[in-house]
Coordinates of C-alpha atoms and ligand atoms in Angstrom, one line a residue:
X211 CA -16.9 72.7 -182.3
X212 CA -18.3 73.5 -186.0
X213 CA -20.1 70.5 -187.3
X214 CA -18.5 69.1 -190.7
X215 CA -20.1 70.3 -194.1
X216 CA -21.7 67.7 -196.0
X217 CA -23.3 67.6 -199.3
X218 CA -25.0 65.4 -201.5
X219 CA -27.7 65.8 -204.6
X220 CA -30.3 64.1 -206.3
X221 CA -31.1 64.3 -210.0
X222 CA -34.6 65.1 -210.7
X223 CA -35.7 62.6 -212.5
X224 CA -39.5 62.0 -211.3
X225 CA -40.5 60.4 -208.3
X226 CA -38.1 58.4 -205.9
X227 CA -37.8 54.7 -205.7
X228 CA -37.1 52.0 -203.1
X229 CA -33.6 51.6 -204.5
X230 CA -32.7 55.5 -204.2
X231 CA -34.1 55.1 -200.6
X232 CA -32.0 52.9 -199.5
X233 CA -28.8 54.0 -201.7
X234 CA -29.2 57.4 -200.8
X235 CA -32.3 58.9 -198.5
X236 CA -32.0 56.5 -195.8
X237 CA -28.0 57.6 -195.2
X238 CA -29.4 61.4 -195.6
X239 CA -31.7 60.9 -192.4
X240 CA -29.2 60.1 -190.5
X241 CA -26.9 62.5 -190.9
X242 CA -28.9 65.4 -191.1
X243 CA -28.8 65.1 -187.4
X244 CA -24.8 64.8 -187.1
X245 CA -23.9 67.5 -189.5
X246 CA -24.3 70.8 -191.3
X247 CA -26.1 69.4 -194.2
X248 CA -26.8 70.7 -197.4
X249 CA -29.2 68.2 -200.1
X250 CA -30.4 69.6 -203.3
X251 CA -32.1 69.0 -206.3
X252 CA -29.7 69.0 -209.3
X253 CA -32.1 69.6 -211.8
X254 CA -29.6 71.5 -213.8
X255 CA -27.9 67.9 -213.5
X256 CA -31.2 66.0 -215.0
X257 CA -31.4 67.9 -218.1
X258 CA -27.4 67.0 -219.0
X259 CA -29.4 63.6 -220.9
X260 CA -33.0 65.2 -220.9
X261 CA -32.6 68.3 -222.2
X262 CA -34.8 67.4 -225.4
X263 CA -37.5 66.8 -223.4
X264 CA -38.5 69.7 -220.3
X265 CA -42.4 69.3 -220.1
X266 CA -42.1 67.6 -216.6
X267 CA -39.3 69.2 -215.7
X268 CA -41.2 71.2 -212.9
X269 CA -43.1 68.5 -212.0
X270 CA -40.1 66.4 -211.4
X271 CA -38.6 68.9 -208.7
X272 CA -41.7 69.1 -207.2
X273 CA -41.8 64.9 -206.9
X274 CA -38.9 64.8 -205.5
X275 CA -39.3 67.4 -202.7
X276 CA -42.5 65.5 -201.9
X277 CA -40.4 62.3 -201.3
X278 CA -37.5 63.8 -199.6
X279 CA -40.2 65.4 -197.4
X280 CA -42.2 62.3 -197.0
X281 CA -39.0 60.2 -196.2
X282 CA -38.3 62.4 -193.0
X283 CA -35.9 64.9 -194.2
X284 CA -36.1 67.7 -192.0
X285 CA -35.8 71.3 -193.1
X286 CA -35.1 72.3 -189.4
X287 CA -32.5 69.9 -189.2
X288 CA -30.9 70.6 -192.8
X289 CA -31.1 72.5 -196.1
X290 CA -32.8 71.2 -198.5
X291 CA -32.6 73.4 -202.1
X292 CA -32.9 73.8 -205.3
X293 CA -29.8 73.7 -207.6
X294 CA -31.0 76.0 -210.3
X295 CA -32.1 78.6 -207.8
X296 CA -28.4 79.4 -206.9
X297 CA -26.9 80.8 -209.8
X298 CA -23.4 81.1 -207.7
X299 CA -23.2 77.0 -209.0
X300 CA -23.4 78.3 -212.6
X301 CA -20.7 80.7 -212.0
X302 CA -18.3 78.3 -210.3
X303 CA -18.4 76.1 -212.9
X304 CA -18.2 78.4 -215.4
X305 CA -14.8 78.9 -213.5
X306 CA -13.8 75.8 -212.7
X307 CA -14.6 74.8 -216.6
X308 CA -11.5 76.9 -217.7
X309 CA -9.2 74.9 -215.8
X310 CA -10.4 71.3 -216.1
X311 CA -8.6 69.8 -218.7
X312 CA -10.5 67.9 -221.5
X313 CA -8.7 64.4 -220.9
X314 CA -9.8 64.5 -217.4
X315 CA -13.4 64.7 -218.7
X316 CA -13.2 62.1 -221.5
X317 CA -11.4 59.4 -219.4
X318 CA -14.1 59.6 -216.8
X319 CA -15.5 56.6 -216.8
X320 CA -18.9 57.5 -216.4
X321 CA -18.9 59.0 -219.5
X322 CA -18.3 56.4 -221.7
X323 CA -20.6 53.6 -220.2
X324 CA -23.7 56.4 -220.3
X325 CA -22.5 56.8 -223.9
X326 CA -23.0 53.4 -225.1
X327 CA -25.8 52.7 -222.8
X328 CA -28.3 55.8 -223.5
X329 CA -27.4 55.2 -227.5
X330 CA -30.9 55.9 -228.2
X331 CA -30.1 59.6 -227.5
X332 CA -28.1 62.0 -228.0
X333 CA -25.6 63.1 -225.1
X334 CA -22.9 63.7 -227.3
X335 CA -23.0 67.6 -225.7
X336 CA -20.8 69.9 -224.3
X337 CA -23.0 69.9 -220.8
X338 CA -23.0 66.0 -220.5
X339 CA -19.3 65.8 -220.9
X340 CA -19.1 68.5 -218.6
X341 CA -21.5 66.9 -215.8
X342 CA -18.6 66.2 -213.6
X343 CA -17.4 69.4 -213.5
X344 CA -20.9 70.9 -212.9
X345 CA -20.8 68.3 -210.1
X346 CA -17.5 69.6 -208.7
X347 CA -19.0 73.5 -208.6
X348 CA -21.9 72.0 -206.5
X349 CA -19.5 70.0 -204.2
X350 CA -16.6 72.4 -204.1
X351 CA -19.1 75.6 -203.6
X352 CA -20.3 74.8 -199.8
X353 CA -16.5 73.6 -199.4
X354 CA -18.3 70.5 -198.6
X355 CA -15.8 67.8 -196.6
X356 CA -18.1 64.8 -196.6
X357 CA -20.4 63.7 -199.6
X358 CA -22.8 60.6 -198.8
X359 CA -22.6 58.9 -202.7
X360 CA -22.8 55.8 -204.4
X361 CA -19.9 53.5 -205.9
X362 CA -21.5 55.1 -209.0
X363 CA -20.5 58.4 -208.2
X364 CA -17.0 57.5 -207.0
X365 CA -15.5 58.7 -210.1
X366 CA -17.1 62.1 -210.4
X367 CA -16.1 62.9 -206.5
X368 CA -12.3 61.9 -207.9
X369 CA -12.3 64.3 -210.9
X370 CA -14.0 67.0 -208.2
X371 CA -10.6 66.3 -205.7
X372 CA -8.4 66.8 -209.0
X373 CA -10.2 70.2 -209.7
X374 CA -9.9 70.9 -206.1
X375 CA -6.4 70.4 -206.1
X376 CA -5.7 72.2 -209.6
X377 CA -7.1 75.1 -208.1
X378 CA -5.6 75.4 -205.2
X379 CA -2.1 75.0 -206.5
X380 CA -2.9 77.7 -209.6
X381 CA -4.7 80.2 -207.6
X382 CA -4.2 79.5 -203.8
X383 CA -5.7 77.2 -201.0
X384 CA -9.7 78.1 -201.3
X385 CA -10.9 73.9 -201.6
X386 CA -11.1 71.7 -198.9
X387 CA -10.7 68.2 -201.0
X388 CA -14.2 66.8 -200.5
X389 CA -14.6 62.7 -199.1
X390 CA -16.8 59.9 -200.2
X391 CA -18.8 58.9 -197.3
X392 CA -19.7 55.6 -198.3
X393 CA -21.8 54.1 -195.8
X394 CA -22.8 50.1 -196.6
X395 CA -26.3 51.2 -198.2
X396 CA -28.5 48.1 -198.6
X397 CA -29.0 47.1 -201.9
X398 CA -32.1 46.2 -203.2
X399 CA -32.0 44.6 -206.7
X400 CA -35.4 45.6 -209.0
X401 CA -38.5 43.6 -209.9
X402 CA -36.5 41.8 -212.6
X403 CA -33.4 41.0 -210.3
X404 CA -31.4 43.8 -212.3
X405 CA -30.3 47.2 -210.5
X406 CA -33.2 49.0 -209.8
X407 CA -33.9 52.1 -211.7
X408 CA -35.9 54.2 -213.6
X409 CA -34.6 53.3 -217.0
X410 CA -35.1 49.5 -216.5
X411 CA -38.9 50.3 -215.5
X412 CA -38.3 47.6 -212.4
X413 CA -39.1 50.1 -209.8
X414 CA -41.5 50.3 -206.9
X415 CA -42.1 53.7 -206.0
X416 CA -42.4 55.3 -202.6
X417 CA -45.7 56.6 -203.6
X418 CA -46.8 53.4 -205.2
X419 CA -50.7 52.6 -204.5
X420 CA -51.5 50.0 -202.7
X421 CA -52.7 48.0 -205.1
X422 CA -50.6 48.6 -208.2
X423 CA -47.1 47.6 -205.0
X424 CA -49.6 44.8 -204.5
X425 CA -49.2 43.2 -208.3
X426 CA -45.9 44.4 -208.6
X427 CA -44.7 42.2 -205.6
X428 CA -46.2 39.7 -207.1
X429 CA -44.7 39.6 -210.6
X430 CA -41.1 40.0 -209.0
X431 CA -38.5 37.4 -210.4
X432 CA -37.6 34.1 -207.4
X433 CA -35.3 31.4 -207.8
X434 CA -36.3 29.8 -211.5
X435 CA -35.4 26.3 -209.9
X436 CA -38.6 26.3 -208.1
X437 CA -41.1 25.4 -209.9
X438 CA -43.1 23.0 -207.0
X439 CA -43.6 24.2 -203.3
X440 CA -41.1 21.4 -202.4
X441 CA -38.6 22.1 -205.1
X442 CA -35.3 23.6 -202.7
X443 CA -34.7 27.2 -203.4
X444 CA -31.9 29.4 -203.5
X445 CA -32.6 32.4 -201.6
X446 CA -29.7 34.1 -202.4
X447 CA -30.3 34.5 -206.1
X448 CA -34.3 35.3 -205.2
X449 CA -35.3 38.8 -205.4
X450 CA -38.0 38.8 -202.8
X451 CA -35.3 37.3 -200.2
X452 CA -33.1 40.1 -201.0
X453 CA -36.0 42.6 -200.1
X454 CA -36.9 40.1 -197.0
X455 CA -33.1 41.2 -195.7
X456 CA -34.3 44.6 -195.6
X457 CA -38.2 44.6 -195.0
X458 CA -38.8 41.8 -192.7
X459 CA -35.6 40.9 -190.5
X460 CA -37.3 39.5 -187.7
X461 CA -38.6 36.3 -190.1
X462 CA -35.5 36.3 -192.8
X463 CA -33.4 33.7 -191.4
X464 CA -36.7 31.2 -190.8
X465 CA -37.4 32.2 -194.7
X466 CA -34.0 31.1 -195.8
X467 CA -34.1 27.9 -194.1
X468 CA -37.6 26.6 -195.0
X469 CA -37.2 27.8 -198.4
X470 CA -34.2 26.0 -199.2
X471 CA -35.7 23.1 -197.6
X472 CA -38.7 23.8 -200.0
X473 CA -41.5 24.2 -196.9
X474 CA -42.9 27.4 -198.5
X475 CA -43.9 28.5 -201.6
X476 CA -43.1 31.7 -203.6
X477 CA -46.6 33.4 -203.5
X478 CA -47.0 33.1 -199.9
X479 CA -43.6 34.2 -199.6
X480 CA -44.4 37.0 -201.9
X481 CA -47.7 37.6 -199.8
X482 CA -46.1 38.2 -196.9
X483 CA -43.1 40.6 -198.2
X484 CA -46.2 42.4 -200.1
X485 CA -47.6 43.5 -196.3
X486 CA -44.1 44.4 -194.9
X487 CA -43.1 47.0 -197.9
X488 CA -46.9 48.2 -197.5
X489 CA -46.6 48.7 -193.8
X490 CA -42.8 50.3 -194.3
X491 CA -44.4 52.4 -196.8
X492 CA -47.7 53.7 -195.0
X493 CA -46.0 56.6 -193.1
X494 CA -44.4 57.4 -196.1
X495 CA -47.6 57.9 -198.0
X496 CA -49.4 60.0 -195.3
X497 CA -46.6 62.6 -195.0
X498 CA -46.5 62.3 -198.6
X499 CA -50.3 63.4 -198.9
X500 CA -50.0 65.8 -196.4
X501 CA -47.8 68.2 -198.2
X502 CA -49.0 67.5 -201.5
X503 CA -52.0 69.7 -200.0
X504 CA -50.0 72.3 -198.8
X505 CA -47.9 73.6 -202.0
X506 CA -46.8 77.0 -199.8
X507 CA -45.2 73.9 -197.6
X508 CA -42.9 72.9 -200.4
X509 CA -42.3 76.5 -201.4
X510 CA -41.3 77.3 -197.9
X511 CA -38.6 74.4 -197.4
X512 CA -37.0 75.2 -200.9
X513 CA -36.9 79.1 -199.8
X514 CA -35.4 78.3 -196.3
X515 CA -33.0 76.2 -197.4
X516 CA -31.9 78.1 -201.0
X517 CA -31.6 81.3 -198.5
X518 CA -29.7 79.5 -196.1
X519 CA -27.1 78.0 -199.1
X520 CA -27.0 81.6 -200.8
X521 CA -24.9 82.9 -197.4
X522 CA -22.7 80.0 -198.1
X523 CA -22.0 80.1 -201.7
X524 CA -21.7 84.3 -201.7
X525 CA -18.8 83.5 -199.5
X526 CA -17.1 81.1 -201.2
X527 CA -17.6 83.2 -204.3
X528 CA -15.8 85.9 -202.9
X529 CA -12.8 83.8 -202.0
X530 CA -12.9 82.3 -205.3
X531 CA -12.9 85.8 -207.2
X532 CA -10.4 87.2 -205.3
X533 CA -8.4 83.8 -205.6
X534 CA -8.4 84.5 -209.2
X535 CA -8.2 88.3 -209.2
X536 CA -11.4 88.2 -211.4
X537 CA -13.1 90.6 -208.8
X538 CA -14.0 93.7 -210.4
X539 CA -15.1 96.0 -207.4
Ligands
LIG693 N1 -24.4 63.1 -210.0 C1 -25.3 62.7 -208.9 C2 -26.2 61.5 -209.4 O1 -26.4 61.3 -210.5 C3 -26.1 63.9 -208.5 C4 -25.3 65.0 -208.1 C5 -25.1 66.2 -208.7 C6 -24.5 65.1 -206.9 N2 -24.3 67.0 -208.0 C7 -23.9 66.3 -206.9 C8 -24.3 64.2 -205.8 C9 -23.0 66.7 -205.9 C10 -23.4 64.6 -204.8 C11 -22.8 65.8 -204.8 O2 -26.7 60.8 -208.5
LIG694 FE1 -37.6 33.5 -203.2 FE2 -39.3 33.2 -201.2 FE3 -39.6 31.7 -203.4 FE4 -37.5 31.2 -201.8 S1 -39.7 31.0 -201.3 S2 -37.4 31.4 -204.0 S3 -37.1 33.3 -201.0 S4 -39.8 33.9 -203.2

């Protein structure tokens, strides 16, 4: 039986945190060993709010191949590319943009949080109010069934079913309409007990030096009713017990108890978290060195996998041409 298309992309944005490990990376190594999996880089994507500043914008790709690579995404088990080294996504959303209706784009909700959030610049482009229809070219392109996202992206992958549909009904049945495979990602709140992300600067990195993780543990927000050892905590509005959940299962229930019952103290708490993320992160660090050394390495995966999606999307392409009678022989 033909295993199930599935897509999903990462912005480049600079290197990967914990929090787009576990919301994203984590659900990618496991099913790049159930299905034919396709995970790119939509750098195209990260310049829809960056576009005034490019001088990393190389650099960014290159740290995120690093991580994916470091994480345990495997190149023999799935496709790992580029987004702006298949032009194909260009041209289907070139298409795709003459039939999207402008309502579909300003009602998206997406579009008007980002406004008012990122006021400090200016997104009030064309290309950032068509983001989710550059999103629906990448999606639709590999006829994708599945897409591992976020709640975050649950709007986008809506207005990409619409588009799906549009087409279809206007030019023919080309577009399977794509699914959300939301899987329950652990969430990991930041440093300061906020989402974490790049653009609140409470991040620890997957490349994060040892010490640097070390002092960053450390300054992470806890229960502000404890102020004395004995004071009783709260772990469930405590940062480091959210990251316990995940880092350090075997000891989380014993935490939960003895800190309510205020038997430990936050720094020794905090101590002990520090050498659980270090020790999660290790492995992660040596793969990460290891093909930092070897740039042909990172060249190699981004070839293999961009050649691999190039067969896909040069078909679809020619459906969608001919769907259109746009194809000019
Ligand atoms: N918009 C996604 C994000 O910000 C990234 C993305 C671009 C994507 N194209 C995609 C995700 C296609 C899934 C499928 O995280
Ligand atoms: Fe949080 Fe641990 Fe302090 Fe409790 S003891 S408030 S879980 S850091």
């Amino acid at each position: 039986m033909k295993k199930k298309v599935v897509l999903s992309g990462t912005r480049s944005t600079g290197s990967l945190h914990l929090g787009n490990y576990f919301g994203a990376v984590e659900n990618w190594l496991n099913l790049q060993n159930k299905y034919d999996c396709y995970f790119f880089i939509a750098d195209w994507h990260s310049l829809t709010t960056g576009y005034e500043d490019t001088d990393n914008y190389i650099a960014n790709i290159k740290e995120v191949v690093m991580d994916l690579y470091a994480s345990g995404l495997d190149s023999d088990k799935c496709n790992i590319f580029l987004q702006s080294k298949n032009q194909d996504h260009a041209e289907l959303h070139l298409l795709l943009s003459m039939i999207t209706p402008l309502s579909w784009l300003e009602r998206c909700p997406t579009y008007k949080d980002q406004l008012s959030q990122l006021a400090e610049k200016d997104i009030r482009t064309y290309g950032f109010l068509g983001y989710p229809c550059l999103m629906a070219a990448d999606i639709l392109i590999y006829r994708a069934e599945g897409v591992p996202v976020g709640e975050d992206q649950l709007a986008h992958l809506e207005i990409t079913r619409e588009i799906a549909r549009r087409f279809n009904y206007m030019y023919g049945e080309v577009f399977p309409e794509p699914k959300a495979l939301l899987t329950k990602a652990k969430v990991l709140p930041g440093l300061d007990g906020r989402k974490m992300s790049k653009s609140y600067d409470n991040t620890i990195l997957l490349k994060e030096e040892d010490d640097v993780l070390r002092a960053k543990i450390m300054s992470m927000v806890t229960d502000p009713a404890r102020i004395r050892k004995t004071d009783p905590g709260h772990p469930e509005i405590c940062s480091v017990y959210a990251f316990h959940k995940v880092f350090n299962q075997a000891e989380v229930a014993s935490i939960c108890e003895s800190c309510k019952k205020g038997e430990i103290g936050c720094v020794a708490c905090k101590k002990n978290l520090y050498g659980k993320v270090s020790e999660f992160l290790r492995p992660i660090q040596e793969r990460r060195r290891e093909i930092a050394g070897k740039p042909k390495l990172m060249k190699e995966i981004l070839e293999k996998g961009n050649a691999n999606a190039k067969i896909k999307t040069d078909e679809t392409m020619t459906m969608v041409r001919k769907a259109m009678k746009v194809n000019w022989e």
